[in-house]
PDB file of C-alpha atoms in Angstrom:
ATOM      1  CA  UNK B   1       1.056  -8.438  21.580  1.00 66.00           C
ATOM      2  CA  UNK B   2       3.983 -10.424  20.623  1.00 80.00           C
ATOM      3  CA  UNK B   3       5.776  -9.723  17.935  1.00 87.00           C
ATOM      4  CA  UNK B   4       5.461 -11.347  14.490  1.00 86.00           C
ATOM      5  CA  UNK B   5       7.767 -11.581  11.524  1.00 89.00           C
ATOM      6  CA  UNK B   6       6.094 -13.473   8.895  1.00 90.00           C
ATOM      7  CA  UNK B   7       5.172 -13.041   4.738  1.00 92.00           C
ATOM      8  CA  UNK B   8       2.119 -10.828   4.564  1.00 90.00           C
ATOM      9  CA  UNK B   9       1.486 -13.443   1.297  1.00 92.00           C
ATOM     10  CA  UNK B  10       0.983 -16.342   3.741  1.00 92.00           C
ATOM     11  CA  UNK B  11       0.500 -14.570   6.974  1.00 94.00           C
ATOM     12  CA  UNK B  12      -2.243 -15.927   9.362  1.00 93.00           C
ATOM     13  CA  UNK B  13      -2.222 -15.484  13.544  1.00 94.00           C
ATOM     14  CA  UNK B  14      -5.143 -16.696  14.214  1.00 93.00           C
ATOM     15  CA  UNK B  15      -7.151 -14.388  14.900  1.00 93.00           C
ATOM     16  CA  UNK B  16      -9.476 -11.242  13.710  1.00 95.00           C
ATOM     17  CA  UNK B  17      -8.996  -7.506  14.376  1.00 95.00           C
ATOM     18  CA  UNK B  18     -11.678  -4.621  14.253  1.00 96.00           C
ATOM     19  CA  UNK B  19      -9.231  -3.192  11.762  1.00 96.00           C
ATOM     20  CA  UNK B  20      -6.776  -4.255   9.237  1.00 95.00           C
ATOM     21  CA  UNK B  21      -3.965  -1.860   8.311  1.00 95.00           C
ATOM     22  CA  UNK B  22      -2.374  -2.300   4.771  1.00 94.00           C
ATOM     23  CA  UNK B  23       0.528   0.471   4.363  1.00 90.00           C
ATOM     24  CA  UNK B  24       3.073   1.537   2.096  1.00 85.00           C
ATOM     25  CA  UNK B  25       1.135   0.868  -1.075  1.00 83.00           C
ATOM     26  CA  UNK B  26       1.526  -2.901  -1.291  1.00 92.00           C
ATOM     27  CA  UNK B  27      -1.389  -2.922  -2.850  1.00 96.00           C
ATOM     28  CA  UNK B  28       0.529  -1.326  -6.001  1.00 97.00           C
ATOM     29  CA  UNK B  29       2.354  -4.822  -6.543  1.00 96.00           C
ATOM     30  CA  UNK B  30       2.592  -5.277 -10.164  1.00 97.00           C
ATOM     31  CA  UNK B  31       1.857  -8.712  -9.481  1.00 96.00           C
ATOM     32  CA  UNK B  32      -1.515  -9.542  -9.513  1.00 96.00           C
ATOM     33  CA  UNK B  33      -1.466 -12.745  -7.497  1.00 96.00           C
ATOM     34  CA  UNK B  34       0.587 -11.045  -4.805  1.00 96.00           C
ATOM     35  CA  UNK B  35      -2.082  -8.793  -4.448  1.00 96.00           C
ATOM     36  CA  UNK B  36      -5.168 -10.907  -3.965  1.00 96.00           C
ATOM     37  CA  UNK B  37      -3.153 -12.489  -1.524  1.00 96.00           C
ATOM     38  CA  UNK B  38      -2.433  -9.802   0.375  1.00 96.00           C
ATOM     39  CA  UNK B  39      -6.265  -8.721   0.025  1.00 97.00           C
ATOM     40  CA  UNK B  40      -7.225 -12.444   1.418  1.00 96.00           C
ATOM     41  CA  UNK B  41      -4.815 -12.386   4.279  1.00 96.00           C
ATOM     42  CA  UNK B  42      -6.114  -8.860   5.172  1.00 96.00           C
ATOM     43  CA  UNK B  43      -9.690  -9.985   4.962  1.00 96.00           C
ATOM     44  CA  UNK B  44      -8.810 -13.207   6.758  1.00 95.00           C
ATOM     45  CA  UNK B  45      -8.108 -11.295   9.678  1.00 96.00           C
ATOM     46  CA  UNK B  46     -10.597  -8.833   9.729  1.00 96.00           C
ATOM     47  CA  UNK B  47     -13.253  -8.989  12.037  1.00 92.00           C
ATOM     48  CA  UNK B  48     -17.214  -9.590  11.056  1.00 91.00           C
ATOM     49  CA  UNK B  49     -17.850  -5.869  11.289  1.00 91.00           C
ATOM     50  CA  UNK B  50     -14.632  -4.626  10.613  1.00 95.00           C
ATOM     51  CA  UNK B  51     -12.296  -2.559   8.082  1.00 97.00           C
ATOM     52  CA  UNK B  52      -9.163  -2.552   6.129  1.00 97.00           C
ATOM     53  CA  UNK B  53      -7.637   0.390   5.751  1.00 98.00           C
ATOM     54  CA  UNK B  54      -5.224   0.933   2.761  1.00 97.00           C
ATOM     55  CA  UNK B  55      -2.758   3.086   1.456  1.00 96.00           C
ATOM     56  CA  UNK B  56      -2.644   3.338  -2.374  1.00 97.00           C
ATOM     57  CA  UNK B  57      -0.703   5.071  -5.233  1.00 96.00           C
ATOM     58  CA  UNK B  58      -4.124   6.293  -7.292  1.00 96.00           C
ATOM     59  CA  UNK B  59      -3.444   6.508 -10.849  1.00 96.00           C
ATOM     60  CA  UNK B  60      -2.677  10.242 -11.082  1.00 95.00           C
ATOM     61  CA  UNK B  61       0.435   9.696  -9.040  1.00 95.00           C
ATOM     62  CA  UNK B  62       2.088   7.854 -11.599  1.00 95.00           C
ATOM     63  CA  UNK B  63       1.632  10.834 -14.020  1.00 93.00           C
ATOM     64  CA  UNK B  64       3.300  13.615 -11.523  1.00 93.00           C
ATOM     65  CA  UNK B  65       5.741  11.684  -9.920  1.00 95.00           C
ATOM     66  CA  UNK B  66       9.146  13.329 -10.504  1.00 95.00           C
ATOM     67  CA  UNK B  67      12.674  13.400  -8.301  1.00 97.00           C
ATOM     68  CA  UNK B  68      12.172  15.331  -5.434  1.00 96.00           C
ATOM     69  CA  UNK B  69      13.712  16.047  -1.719  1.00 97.00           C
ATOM     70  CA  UNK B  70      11.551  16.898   1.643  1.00 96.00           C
ATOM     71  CA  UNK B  71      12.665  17.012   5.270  1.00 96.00           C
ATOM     72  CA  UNK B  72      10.150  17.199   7.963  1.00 92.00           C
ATOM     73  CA  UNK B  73      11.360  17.942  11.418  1.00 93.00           C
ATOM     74  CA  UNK B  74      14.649  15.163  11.217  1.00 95.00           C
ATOM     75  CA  UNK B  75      13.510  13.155   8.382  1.00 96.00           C
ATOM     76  CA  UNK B  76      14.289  14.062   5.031  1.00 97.00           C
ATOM     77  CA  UNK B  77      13.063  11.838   2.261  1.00 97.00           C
ATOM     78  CA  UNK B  78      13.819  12.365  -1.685  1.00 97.00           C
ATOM     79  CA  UNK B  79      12.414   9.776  -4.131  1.00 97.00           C
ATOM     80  CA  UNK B  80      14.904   8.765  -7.283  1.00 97.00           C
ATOM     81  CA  UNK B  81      12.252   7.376 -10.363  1.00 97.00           C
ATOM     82  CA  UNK B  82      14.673   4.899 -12.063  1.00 97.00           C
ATOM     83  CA  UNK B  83      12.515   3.369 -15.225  1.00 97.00           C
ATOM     84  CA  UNK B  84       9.053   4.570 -16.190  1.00 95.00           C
ATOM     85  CA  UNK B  85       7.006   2.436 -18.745  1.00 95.00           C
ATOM     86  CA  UNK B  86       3.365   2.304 -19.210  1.00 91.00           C
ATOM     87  CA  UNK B  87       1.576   0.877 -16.325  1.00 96.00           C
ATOM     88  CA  UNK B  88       4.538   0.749 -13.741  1.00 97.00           C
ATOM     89  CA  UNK B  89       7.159   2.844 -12.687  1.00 97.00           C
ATOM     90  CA  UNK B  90      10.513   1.912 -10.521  1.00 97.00           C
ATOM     91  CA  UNK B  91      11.776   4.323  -8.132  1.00 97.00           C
ATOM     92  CA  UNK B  92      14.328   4.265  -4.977  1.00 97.00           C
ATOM     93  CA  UNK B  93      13.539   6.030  -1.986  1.00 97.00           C
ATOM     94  CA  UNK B  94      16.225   7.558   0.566  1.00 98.00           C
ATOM     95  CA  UNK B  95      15.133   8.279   4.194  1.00 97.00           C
ATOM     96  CA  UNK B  96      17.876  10.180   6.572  1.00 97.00           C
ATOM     97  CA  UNK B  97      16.836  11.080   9.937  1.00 97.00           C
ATOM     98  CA  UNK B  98      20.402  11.901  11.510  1.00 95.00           C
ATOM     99  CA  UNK B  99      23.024  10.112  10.848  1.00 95.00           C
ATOM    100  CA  UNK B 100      20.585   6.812  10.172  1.00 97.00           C
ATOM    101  CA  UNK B 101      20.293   6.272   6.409  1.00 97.00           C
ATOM    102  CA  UNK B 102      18.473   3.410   4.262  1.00 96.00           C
ATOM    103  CA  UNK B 103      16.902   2.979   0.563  1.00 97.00           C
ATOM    104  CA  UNK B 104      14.241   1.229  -0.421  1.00 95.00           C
ATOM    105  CA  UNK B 105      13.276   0.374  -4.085  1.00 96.00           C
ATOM    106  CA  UNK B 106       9.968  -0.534  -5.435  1.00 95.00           C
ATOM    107  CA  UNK B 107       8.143  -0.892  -8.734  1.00 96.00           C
ATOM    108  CA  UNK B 108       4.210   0.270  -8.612  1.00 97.00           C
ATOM    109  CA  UNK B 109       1.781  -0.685 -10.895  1.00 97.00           C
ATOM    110  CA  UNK B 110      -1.053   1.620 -12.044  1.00 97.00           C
ATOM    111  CA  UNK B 111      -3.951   0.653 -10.881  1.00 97.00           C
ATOM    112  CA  UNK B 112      -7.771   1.868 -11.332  1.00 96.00           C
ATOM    113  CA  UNK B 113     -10.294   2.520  -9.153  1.00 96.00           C
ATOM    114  CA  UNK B 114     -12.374  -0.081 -10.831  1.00 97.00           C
ATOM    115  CA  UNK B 115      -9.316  -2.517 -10.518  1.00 96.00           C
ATOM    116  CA  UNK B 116      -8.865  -1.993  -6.625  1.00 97.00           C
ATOM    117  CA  UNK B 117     -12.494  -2.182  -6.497  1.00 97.00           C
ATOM    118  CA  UNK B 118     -12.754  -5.464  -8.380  1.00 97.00           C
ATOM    119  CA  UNK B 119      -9.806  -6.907  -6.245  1.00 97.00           C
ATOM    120  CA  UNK B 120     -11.517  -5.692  -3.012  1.00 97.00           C
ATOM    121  CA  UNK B 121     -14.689  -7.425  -4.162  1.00 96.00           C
ATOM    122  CA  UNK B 122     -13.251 -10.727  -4.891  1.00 96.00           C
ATOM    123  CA  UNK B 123     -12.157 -10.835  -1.053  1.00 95.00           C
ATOM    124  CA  UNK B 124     -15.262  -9.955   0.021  1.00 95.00           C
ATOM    125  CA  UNK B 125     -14.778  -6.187   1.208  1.00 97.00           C
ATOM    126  CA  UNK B 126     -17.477  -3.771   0.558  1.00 94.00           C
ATOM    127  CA  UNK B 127     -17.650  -0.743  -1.052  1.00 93.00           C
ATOM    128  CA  UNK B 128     -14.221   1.923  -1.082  1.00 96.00           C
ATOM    129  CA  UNK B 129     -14.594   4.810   1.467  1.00 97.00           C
ATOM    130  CA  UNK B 130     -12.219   7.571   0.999  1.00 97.00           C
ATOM    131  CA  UNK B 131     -10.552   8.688   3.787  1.00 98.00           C
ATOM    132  CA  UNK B 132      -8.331  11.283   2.565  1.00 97.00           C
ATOM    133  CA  UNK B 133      -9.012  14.280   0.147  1.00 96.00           C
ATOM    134  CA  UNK B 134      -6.081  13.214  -2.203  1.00 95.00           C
ATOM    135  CA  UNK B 135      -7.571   9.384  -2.304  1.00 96.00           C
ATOM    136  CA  UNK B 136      -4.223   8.378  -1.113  1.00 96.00           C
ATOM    137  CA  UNK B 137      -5.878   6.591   1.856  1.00 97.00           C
ATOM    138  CA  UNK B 138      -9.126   4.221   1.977  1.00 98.00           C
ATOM    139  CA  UNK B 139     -11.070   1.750   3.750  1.00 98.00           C
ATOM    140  CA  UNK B 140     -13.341  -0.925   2.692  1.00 97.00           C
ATOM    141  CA  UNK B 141     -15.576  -2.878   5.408  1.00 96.00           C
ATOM    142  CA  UNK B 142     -16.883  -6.905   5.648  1.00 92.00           C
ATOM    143  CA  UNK B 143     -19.969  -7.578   3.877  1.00 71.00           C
ATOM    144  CA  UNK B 144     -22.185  -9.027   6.166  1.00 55.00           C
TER     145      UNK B 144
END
């Protein structure tokens, strides 16, 4: 597969996949519009029978998130929250695995079940399946 470096906004190869994978909680863009896109170009490249699979922040997250430092084996990861307000909260993240080091910093909106499931619905997904106990993780299939 070659590789492509395109907007996930805008992003179309052509093509469908049995699954679609939507990581690092994109889905938690505050902006609404950004979202549905995301959602279309997903389902625009799913398959007839096929899934996306999406990682979330569910709405309890936003409650316990606090500063905090973890290493697994190399990797050590500590999370910085920089402005909290309502609905949305803006945090840095640090990564380190040796001497490598980068930041990233994102703002998350809140979002509900009902909203995720409206937003799924509107690019004709089906029904969320939970995939992990902490609802961290998800999938929603094609309607047929």
């Amino acid at each position: 597969m070659p590789t492509v470096r395109d907007s996930i906004l805008t992003l179309d190869l052509g093509r469908t996949f049995d699954c679609v994978l939507l990581a690092s909680t994109l889905v938690n863009t505050p902006d609404d519009v950004a979202r549905q896109a995301m959602l279309e170009v997903a389902r625009r490249h799913t398959g007839r029978r096929g899934s996306v699979v999406i990682q979330w922040h569910p709405p309890e997250w936003f409650d316990n998130l606090r500063p905090s430092t973890s290493t697994r084996d190399r990797l050590s990861i500590s999370i910085e929250v920089l402005e909290r307000q309502a609905e949305t909260v803006r945090a840095k993240v640090h990564y380190g695995l040796d001497q490598h080091r980068w930041t990233q910093t994102f703002t998350a909106r809140r979002l509900s079940v009902d909203d995720l499931s409206a937003a799924l619905c509107r690019s004709r997904f089906g029904a969320i399946r939970w995939l992990t106990a902490d609802k961290t993780w998800l999938a929603a299939s094609t309607e047929a």
